[in-house]
mmCIF file with all atom_site columns, C-alpha atoms in Angstrom:
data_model
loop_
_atom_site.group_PDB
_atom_site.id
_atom_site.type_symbol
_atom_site.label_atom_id
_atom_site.label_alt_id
_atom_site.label_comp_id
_atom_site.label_asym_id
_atom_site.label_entity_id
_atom_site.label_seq_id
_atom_site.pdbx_PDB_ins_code
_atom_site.Cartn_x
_atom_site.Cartn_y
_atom_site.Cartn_z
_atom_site.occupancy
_atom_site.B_iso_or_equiv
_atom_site.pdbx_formal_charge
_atom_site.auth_seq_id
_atom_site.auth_comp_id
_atom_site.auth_asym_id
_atom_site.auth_atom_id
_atom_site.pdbx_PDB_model_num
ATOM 1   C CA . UNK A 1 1   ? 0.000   0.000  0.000   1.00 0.00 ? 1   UNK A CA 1
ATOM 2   C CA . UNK A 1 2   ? 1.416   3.490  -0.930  1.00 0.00 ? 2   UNK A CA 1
ATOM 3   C CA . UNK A 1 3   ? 1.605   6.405  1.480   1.00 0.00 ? 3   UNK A CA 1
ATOM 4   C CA . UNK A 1 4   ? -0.971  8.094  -0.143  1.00 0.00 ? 4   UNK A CA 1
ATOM 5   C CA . UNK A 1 5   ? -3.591  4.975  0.361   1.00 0.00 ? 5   UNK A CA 1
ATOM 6   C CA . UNK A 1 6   ? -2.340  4.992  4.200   1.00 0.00 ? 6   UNK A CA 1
ATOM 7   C CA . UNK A 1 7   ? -2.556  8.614  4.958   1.00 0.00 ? 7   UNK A CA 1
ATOM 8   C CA . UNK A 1 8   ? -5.487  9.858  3.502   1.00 0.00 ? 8   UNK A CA 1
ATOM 9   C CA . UNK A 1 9   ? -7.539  6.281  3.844   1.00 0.00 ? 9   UNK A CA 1
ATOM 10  C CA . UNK A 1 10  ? -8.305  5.500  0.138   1.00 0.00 ? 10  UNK A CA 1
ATOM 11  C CA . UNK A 1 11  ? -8.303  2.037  -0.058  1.00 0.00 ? 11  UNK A CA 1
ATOM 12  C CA . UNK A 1 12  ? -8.714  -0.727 -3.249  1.00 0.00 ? 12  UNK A CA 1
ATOM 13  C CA . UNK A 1 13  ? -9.077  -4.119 -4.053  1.00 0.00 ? 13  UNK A CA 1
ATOM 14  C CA . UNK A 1 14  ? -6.089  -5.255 -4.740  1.00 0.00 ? 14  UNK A CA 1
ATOM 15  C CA . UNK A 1 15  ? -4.222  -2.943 -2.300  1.00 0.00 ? 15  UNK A CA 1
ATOM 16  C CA . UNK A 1 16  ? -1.437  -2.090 -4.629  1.00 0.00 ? 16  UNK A CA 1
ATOM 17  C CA . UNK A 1 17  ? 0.483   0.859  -5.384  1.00 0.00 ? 17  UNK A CA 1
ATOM 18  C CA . UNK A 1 18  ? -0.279  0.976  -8.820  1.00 0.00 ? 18  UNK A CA 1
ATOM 19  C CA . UNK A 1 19  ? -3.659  0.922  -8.151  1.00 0.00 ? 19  UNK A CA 1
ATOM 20  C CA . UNK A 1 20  ? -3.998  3.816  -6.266  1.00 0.00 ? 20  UNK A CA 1
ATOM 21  C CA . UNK A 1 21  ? -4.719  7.171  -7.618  1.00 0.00 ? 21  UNK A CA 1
ATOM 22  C CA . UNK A 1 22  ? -2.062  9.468  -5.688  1.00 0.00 ? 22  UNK A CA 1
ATOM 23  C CA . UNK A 1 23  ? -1.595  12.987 -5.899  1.00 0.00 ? 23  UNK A CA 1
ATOM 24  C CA . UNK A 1 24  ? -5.483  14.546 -6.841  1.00 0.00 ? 24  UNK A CA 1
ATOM 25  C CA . UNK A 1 25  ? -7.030  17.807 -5.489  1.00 0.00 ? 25  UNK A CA 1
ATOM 26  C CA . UNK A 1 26  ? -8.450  15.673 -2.091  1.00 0.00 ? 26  UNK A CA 1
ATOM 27  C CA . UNK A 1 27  ? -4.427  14.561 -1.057  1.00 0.00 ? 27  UNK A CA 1
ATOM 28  C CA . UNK A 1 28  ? -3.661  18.930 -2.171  1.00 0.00 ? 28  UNK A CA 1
ATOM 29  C CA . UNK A 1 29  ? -6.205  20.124 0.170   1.00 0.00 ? 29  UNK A CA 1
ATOM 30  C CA . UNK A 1 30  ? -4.744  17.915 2.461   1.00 0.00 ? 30  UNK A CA 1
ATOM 31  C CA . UNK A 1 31  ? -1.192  18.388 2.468   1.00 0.00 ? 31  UNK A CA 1
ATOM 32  C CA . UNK A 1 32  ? -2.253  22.231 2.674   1.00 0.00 ? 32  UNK A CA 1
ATOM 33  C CA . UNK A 1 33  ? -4.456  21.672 6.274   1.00 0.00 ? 33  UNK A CA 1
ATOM 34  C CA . UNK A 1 34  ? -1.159  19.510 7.231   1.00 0.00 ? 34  UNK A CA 1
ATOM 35  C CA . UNK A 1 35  ? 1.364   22.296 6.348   1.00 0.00 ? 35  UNK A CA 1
ATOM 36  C CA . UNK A 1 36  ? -0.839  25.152 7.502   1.00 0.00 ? 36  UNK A CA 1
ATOM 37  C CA . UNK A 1 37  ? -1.168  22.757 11.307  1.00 0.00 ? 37  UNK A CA 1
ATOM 38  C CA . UNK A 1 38  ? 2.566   22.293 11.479  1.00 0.00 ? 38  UNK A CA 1
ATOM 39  C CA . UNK A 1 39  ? 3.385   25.893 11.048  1.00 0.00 ? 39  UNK A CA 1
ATOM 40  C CA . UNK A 1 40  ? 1.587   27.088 13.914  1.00 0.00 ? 40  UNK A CA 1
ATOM 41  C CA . UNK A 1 41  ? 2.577   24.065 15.958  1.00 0.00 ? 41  UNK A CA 1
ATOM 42  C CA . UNK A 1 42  ? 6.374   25.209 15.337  1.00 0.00 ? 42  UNK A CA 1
ATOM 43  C CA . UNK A 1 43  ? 5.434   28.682 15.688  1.00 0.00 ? 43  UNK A CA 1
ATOM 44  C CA . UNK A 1 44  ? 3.151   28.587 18.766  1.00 0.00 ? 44  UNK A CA 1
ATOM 45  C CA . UNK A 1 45  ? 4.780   25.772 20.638  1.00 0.00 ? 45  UNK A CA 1
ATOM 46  C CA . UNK A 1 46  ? 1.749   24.005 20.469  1.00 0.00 ? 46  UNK A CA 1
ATOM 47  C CA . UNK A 1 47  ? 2.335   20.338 22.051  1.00 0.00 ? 47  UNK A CA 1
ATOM 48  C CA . UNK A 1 48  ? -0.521  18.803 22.173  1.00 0.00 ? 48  UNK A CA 1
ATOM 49  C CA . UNK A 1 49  ? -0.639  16.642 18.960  1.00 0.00 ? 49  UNK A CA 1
ATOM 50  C CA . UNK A 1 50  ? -4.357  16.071 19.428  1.00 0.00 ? 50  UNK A CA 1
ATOM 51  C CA . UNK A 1 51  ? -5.314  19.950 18.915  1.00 0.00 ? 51  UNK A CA 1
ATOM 52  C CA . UNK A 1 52  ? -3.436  19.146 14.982  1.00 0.00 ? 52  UNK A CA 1
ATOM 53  C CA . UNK A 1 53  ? -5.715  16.477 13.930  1.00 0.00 ? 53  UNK A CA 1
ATOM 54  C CA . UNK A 1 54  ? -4.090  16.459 10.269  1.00 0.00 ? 54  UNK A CA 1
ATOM 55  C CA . UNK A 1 55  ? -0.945  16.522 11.016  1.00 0.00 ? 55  UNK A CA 1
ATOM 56  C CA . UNK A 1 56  ? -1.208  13.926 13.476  1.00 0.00 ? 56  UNK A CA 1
ATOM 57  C CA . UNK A 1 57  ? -2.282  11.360 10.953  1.00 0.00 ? 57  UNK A CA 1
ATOM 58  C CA . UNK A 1 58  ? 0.735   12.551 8.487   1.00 0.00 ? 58  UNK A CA 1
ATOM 59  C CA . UNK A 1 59  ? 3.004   12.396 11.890  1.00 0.00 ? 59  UNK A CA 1
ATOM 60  C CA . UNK A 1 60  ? 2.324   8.730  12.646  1.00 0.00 ? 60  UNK A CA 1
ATOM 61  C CA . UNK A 1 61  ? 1.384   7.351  9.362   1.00 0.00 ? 61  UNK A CA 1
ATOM 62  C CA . UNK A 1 62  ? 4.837   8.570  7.862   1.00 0.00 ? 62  UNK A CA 1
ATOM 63  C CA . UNK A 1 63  ? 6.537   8.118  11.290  1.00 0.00 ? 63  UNK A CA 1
ATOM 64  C CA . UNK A 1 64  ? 7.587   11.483 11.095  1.00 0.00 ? 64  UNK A CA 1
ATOM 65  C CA . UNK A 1 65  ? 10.107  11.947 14.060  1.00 0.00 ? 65  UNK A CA 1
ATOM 66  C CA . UNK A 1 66  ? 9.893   14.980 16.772  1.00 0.00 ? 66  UNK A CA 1
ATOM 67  C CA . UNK A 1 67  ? 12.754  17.381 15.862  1.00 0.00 ? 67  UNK A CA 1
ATOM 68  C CA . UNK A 1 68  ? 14.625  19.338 18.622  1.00 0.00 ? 68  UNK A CA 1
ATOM 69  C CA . UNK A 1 69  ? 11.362  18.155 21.288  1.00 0.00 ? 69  UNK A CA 1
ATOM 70  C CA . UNK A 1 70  ? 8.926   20.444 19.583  1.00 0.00 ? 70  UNK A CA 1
ATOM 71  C CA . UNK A 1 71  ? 6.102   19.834 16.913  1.00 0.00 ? 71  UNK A CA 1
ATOM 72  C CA . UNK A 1 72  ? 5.846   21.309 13.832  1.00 0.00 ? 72  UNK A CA 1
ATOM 73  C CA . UNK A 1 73  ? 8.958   21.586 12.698  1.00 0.00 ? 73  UNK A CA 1
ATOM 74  C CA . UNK A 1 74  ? 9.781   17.819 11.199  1.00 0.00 ? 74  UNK A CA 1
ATOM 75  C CA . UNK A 1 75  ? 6.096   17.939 9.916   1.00 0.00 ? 75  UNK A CA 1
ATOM 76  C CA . UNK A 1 76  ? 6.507   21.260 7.846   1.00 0.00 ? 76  UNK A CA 1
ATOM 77  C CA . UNK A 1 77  ? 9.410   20.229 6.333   1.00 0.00 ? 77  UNK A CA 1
ATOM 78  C CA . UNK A 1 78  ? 8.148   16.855 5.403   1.00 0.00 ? 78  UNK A CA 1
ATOM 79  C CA . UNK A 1 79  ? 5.097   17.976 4.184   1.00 0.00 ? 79  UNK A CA 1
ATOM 80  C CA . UNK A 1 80  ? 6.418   21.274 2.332   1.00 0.00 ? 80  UNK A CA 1
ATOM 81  C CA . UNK A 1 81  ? 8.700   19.161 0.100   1.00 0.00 ? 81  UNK A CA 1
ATOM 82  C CA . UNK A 1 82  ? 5.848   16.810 -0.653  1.00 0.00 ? 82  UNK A CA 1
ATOM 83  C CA . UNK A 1 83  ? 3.926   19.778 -1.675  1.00 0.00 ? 83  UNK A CA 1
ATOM 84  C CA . UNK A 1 84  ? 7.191   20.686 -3.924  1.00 0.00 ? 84  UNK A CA 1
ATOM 85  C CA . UNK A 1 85  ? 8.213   17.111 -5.278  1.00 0.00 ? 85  UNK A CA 1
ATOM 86  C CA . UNK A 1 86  ? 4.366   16.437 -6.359  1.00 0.00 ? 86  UNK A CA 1
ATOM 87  C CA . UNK A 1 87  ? 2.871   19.742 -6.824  1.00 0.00 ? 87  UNK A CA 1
ATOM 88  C CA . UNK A 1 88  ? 5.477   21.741 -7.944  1.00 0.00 ? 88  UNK A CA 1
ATOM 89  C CA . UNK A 1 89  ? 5.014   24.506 -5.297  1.00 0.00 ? 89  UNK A CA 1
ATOM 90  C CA . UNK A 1 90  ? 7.218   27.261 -5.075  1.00 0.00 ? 90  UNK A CA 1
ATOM 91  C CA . UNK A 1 91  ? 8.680   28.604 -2.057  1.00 0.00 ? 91  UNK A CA 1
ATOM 92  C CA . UNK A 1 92  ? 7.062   31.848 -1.704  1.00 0.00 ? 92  UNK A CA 1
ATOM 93  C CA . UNK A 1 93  ? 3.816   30.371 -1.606  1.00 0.00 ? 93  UNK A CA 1
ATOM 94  C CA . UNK A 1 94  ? 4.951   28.389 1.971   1.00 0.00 ? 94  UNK A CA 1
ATOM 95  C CA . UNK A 1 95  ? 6.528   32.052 2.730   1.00 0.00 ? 95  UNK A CA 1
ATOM 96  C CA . UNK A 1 96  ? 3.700   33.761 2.575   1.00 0.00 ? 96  UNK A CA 1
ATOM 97  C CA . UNK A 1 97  ? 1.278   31.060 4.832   1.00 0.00 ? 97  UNK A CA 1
ATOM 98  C CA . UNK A 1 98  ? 4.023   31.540 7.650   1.00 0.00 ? 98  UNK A CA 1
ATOM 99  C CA . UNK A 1 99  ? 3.936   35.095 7.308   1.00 0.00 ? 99  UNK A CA 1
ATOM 100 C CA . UNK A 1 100 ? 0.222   35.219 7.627   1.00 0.00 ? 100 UNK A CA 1
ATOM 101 C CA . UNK A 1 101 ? -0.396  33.177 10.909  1.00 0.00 ? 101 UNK A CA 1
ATOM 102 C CA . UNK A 1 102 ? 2.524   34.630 12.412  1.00 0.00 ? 102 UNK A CA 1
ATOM 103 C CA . UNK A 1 103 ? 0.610   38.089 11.521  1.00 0.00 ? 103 UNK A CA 1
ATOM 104 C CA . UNK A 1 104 ? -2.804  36.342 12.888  1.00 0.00 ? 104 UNK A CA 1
ATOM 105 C CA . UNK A 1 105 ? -1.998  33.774 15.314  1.00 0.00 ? 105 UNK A CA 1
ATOM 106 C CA . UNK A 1 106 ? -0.148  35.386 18.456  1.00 0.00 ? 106 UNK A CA 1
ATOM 107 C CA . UNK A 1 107 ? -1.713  32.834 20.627  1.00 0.00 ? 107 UNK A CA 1
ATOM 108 C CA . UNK A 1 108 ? -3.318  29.162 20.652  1.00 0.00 ? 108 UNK A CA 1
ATOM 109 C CA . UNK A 1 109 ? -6.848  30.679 20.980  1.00 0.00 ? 109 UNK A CA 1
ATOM 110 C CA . UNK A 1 110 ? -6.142  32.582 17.654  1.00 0.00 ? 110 UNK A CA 1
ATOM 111 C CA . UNK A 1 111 ? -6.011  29.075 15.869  1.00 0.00 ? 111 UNK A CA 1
ATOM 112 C CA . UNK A 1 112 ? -9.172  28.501 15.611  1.00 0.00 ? 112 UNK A CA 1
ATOM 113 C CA . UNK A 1 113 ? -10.749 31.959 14.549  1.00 0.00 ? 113 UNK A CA 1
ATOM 114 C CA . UNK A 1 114 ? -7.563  31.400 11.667  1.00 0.00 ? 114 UNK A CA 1
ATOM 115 C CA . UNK A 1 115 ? -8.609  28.434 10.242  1.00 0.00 ? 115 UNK A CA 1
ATOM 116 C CA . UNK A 1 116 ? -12.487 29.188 10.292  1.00 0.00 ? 116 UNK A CA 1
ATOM 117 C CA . UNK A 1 117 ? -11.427 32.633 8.521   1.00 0.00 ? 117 UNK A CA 1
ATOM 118 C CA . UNK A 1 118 ? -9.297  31.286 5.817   1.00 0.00 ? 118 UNK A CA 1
ATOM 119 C CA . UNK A 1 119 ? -11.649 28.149 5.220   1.00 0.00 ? 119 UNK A CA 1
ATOM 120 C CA . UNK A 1 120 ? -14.291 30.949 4.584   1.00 0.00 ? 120 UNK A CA 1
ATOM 121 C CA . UNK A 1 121 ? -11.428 33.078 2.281   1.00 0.00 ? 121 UNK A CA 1
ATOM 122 C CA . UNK A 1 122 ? -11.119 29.543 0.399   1.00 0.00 ? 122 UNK A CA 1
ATOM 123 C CA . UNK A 1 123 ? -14.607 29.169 0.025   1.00 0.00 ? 123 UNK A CA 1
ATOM 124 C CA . UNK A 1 124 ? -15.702 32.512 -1.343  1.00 0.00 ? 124 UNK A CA 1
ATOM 125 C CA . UNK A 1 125 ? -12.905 32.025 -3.258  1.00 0.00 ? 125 UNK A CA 1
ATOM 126 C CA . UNK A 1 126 ? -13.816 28.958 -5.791  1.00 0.00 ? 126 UNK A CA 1
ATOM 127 C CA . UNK A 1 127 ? -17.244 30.065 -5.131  1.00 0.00 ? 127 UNK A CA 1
ATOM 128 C CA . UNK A 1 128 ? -16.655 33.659 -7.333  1.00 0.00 ? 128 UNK A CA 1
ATOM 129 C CA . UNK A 1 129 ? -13.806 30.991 -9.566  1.00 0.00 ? 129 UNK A CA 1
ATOM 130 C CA . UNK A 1 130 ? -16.297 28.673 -10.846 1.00 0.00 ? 130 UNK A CA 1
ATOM 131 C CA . UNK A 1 131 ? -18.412 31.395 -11.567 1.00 0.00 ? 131 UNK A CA 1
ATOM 132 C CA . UNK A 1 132 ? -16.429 33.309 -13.311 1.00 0.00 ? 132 UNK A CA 1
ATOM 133 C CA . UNK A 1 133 ? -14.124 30.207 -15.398 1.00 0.00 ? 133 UNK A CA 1
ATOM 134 C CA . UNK A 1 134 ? -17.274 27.881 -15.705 1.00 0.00 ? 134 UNK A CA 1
ATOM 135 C CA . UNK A 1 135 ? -16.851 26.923 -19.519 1.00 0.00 ? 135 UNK A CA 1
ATOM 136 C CA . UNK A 1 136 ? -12.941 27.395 -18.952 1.00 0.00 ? 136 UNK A CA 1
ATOM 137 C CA . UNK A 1 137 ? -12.880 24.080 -16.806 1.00 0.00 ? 137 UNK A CA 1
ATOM 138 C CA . UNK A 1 138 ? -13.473 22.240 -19.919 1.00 0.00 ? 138 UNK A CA 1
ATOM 139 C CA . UNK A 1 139 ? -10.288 23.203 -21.588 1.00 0.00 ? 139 UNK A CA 1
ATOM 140 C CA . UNK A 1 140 ? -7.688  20.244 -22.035 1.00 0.00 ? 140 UNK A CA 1
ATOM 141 C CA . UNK A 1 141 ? -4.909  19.704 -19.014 1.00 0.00 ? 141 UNK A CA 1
ATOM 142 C CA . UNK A 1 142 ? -2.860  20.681 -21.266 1.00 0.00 ? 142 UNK A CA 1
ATOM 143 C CA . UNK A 1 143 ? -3.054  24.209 -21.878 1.00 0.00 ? 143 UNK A CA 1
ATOM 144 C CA . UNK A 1 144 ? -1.622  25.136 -18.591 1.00 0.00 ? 144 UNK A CA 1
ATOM 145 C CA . UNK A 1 145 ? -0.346  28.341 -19.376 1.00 0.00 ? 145 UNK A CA 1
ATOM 146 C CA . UNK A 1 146 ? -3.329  29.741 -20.860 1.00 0.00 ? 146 UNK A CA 1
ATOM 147 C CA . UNK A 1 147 ? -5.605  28.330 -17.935 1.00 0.00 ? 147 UNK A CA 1
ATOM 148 C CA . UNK A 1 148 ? -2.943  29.901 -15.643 1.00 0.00 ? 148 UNK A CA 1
ATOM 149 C CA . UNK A 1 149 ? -2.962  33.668 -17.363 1.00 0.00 ? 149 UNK A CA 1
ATOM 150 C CA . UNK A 1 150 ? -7.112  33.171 -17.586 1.00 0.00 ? 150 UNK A CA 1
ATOM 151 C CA . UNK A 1 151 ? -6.999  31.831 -13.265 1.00 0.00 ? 151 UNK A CA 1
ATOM 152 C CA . UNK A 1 152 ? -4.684  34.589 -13.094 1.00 0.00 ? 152 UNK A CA 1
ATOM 153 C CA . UNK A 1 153 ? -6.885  37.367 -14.671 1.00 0.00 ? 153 UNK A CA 1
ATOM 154 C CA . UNK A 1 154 ? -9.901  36.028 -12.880 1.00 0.00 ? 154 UNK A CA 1
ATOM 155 C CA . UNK A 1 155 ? -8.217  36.771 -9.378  1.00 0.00 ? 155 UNK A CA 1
ATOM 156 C CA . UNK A 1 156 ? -7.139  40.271 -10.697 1.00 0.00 ? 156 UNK A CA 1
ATOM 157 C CA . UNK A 1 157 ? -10.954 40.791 -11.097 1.00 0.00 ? 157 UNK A CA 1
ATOM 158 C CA . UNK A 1 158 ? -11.808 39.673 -7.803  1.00 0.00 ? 158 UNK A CA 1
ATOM 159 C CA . UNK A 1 159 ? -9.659  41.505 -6.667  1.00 0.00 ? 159 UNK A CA 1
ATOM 160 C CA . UNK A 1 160 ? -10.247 45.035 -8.797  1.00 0.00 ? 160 UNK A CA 1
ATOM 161 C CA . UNK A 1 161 ? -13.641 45.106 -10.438 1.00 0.00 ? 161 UNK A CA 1
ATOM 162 C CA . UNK A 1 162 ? -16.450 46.220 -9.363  1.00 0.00 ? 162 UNK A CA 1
ATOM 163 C CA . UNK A 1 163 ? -19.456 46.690 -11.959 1.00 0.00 ? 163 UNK A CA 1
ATOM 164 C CA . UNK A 1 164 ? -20.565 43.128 -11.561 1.00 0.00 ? 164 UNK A CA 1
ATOM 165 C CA . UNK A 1 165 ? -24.019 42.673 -13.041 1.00 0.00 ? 165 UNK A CA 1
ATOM 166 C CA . UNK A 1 166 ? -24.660 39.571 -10.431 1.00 0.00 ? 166 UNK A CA 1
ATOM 167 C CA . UNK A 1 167 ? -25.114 41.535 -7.018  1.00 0.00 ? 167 UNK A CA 1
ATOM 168 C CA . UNK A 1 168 ? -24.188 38.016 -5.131  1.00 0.00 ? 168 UNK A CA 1
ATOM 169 C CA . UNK A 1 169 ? -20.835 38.154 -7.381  1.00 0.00 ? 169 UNK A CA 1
ATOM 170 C CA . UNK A 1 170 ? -20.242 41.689 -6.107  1.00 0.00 ? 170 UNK A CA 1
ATOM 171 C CA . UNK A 1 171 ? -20.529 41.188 -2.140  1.00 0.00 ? 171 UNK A CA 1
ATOM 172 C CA . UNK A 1 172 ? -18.605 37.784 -2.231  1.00 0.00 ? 172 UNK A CA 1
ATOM 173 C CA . UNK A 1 173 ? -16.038 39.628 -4.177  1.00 0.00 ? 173 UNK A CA 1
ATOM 174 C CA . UNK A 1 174 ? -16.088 42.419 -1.089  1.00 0.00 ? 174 UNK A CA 1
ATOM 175 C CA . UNK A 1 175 ? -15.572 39.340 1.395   1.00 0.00 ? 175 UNK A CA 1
ATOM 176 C CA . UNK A 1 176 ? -12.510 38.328 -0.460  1.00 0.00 ? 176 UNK A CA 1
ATOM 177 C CA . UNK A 1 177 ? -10.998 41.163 -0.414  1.00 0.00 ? 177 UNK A CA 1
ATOM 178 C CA . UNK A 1 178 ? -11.481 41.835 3.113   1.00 0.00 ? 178 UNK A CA 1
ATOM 179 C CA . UNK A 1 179 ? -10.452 38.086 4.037   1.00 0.00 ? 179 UNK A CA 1
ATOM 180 C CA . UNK A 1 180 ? -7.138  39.121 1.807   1.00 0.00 ? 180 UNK A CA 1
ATOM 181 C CA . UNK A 1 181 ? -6.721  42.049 3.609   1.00 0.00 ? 181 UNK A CA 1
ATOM 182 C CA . UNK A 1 182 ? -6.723  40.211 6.755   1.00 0.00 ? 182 UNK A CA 1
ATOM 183 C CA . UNK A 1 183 ? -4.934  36.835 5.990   1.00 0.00 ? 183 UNK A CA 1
ATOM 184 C CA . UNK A 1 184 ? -2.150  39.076 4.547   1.00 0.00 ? 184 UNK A CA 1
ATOM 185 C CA . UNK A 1 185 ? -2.053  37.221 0.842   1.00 0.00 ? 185 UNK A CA 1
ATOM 186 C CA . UNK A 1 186 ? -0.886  38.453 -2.817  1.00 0.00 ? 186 UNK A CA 1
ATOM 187 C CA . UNK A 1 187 ? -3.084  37.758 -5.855  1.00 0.00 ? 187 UNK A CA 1
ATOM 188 C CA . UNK A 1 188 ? 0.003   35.912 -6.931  1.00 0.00 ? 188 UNK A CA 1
ATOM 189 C CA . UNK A 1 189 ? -0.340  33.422 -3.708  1.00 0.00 ? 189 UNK A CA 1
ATOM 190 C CA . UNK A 1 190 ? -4.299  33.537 -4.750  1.00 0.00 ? 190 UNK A CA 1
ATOM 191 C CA . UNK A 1 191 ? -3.008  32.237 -8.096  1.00 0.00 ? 191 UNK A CA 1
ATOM 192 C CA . UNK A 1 192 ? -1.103  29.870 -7.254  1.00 0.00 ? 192 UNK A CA 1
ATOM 193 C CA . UNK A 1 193 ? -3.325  28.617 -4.889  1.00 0.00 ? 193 UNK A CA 1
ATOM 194 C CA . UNK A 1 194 ? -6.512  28.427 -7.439  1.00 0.00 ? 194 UNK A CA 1
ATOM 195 C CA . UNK A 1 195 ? -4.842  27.577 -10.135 1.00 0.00 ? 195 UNK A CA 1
ATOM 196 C CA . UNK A 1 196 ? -3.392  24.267 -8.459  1.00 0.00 ? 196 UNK A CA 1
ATOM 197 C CA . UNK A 1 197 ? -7.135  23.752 -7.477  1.00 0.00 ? 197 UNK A CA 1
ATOM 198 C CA . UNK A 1 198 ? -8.843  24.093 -10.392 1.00 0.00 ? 198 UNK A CA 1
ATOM 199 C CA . UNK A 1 199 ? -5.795  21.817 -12.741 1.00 0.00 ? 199 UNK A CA 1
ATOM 200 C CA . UNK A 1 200 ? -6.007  18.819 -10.366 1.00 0.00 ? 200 UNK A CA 1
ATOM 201 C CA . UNK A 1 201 ? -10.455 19.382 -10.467 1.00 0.00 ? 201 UNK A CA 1
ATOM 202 C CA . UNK A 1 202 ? -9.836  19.005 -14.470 1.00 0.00 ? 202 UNK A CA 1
ATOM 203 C CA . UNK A 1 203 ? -8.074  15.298 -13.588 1.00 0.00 ? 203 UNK A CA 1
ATOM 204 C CA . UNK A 1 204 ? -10.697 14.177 -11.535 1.00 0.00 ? 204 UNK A CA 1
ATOM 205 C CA . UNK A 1 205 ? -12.480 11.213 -12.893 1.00 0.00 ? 205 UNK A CA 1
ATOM 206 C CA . UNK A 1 206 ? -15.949 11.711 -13.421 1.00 0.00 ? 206 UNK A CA 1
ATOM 207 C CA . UNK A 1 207 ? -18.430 9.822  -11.210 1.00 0.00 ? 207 UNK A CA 1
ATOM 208 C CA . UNK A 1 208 ? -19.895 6.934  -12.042 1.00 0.00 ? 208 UNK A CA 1
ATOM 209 C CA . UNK A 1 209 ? -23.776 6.355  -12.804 1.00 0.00 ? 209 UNK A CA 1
#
């Protein structure tokens, strides 16, 4: 069974590696709760594993040892060069998460308000996306670039317009911003972030009847 099958508990018939579909938008979302968990474990010297659910399961399942007696640490960098090796993630992307909770998480009672902000952020977020790239989803994998410029321009919109002609469009845009303004994030993290989204969405198999 492959790491993937273990940690996020897909499992198959034949319990091979080959047979299991690693690397899709549910093991991204993932790795992203793990990495965003370890940071503030490192950062807050949080030490009760149990208050990280995420990256508790990465910790044991990948027997990921306690560096220096404090949490976090190992985990991030475990995690962040999964993110890299599979994802391709570049490294002001993971500069610009720590920068944000160190901005918004001075204590362990910030965690939670955090996470329940940026889970709303996210939300909005491919909310106003799909509504504004609908028929773009159905362009092949493998123009990248163009679906990147297109994500790209889309977030710059978000961002900057504001002569919507949908009135729900227009006050989920204002939440975005103001999440932005408070999370402390580029449009080029936004980008990234979306972009990485909506590519591994296009490679999702379809479901069955």
């Amino acid at each position: 069974m492959s790491i993937f099958s273990k940690l996020f508990g897909k499992k198959n018939a034949e319990n091979t590696e080959e047979s299991v579909r690693v690397g899709g938008m549910e093991d991204f979302m993932t790795l992203i709760r793990v990495y965003y968990q370890a940071v503030m474990a490192s950062q807050l010297g949080i030490s009760n594993i149990n208050f990280l659910p995420d990256m508790a399961v990465f910790k044991r399942t990948l027997k990921v040892p306690t560096q220096n007696n404090k949490l976090g640490i190992a985990e991030r960098s475990r995690c962040k060069k999964m993110l890299v090796d599979i994802y391709g993630m570049e490294d002001i992307f993971f500069k610009e998460i720590d920068a944000s909770i160190k901005k918004n998480c001075k204590n362990v009672n910030d965690v939670k308000n955090y996470l329940y902000m940026f889970q709303g952020f996210s939300q909005d977020l491919m909310m106003v996306i799909g509504n504004l790239m609908q028929w773009k989803f159905r362009m092949p994998g493998t123009f990248k670039k163009l679906l990147r410029g297109m994500t790209e321009k889309a977030i710059n919109d978000i961002m900057n317009k504001n002569d919507w002609k949908d009135d729900s469009v227009r006050k989920t845009c204002n939440n975005i911003r103001q999440y932005k303004h408070a999370l402390g994030y580029s449009e080029a993290w936004m980008t990234e972030y979306v972009f990485n989204i909506v590519l591994l969405a296009k490679k999702e198999p379809k479901p069955k009847e």
